[in-house]
Short mmCIF file of C-alpha atoms in Angstrom, two decimals:
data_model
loop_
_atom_site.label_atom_id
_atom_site.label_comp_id
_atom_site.label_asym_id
_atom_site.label_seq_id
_atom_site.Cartn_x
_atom_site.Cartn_y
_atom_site.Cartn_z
CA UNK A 7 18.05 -59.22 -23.35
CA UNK A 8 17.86 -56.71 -25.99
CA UNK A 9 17.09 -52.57 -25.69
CA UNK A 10 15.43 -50.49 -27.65
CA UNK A 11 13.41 -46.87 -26.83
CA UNK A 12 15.19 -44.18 -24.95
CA UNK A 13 17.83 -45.94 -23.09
CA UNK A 14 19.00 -47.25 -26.73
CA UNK A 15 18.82 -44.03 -28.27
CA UNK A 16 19.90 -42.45 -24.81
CA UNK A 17 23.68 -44.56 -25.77
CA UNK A 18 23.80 -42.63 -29.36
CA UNK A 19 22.38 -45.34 -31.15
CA UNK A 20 19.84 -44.06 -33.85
CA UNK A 21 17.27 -47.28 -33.88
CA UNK A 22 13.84 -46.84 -33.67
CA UNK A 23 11.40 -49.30 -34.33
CA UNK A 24 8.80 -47.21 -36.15
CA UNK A 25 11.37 -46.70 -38.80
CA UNK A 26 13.09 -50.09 -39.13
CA UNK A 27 9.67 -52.23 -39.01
CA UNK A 28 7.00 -49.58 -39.62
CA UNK A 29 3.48 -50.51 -38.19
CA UNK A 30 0.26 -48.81 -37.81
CA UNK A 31 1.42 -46.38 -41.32
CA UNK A 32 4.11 -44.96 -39.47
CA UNK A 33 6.28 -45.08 -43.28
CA UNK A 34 3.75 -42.21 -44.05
CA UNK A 35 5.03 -39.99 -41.54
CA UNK A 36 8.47 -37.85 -41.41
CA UNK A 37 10.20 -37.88 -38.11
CA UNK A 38 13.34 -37.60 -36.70
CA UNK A 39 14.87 -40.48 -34.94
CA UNK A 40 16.63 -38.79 -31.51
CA UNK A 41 19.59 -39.75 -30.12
CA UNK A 42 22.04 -38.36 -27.45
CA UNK A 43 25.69 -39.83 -26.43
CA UNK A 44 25.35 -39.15 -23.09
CA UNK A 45 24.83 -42.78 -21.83
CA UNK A 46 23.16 -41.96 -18.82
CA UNK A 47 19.52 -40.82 -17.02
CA UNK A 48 19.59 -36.97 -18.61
CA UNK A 49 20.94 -38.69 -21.84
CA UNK A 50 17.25 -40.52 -22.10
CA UNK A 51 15.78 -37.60 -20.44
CA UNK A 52 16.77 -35.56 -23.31
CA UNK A 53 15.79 -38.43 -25.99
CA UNK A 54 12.29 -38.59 -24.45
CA UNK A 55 11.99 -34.64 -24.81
CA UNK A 56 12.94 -34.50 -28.03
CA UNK A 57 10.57 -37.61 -28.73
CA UNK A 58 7.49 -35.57 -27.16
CA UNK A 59 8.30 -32.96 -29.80
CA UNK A 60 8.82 -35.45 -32.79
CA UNK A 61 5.27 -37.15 -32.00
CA UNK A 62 4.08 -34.05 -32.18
CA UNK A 63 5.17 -33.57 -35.68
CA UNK A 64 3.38 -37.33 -36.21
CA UNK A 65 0.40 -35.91 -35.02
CA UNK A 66 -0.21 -32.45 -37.02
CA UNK A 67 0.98 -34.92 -40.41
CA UNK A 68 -1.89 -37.09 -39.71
CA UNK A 69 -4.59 -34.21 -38.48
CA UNK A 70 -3.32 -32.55 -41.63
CA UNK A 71 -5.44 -34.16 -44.33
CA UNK A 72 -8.77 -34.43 -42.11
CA UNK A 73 -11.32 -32.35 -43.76
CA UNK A 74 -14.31 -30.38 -42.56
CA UNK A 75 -17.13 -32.46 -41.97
CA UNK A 76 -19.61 -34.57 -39.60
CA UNK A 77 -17.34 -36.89 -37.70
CA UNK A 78 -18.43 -40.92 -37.30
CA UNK A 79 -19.50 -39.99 -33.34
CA UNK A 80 -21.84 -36.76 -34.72
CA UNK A 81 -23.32 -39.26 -37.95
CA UNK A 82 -24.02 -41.64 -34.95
CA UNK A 83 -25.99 -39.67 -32.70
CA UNK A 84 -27.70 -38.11 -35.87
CA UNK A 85 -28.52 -41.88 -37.22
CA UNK A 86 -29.51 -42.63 -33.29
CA UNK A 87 -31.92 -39.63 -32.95
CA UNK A 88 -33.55 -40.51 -35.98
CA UNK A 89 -34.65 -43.96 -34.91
CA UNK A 90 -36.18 -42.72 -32.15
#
């Protein structure tokens, strides 16, 4: 049985999956990998936290480069209305 996520980093061990096998262009993104020693339920409370704040980091990298500009939904309705 193996363990990875919060209770993992929750024992002090800094392994995250998004770092050691990136997927989904997570090696574009800087992010910490948290850890606490505690070894116990406010140990991965803590690692969660701090993960809430780290995927918010992920988030504003990636909203960072989006431009100004019709999104694919608005081009769709526009494209849809002029069918009709």
């Amino acid at each position: 049985m193996g363990v990875t996520g919060p209770p993992l980093r929750g024992s002090g061990i800094a392994h995250d999956l998004r770092k050691s096998k990136p997927y989904s262009g997570y090696e574009q993104y800087d992010f910490d990998i948290p850890t606490h020693e505690g070894c116990d339920t406010f140990a991965r409370y803590v690692v969660r936290i701090e993960e809430m704040r780290q995927s918010t980091r992920i988030v504003e990298q990636g909203v960072g480069p989006i431009t100004d500009g019709a999104s694919k939904q608005q081009q769709s309705q526009i494209c849809s209305a002029a069918a009709q």
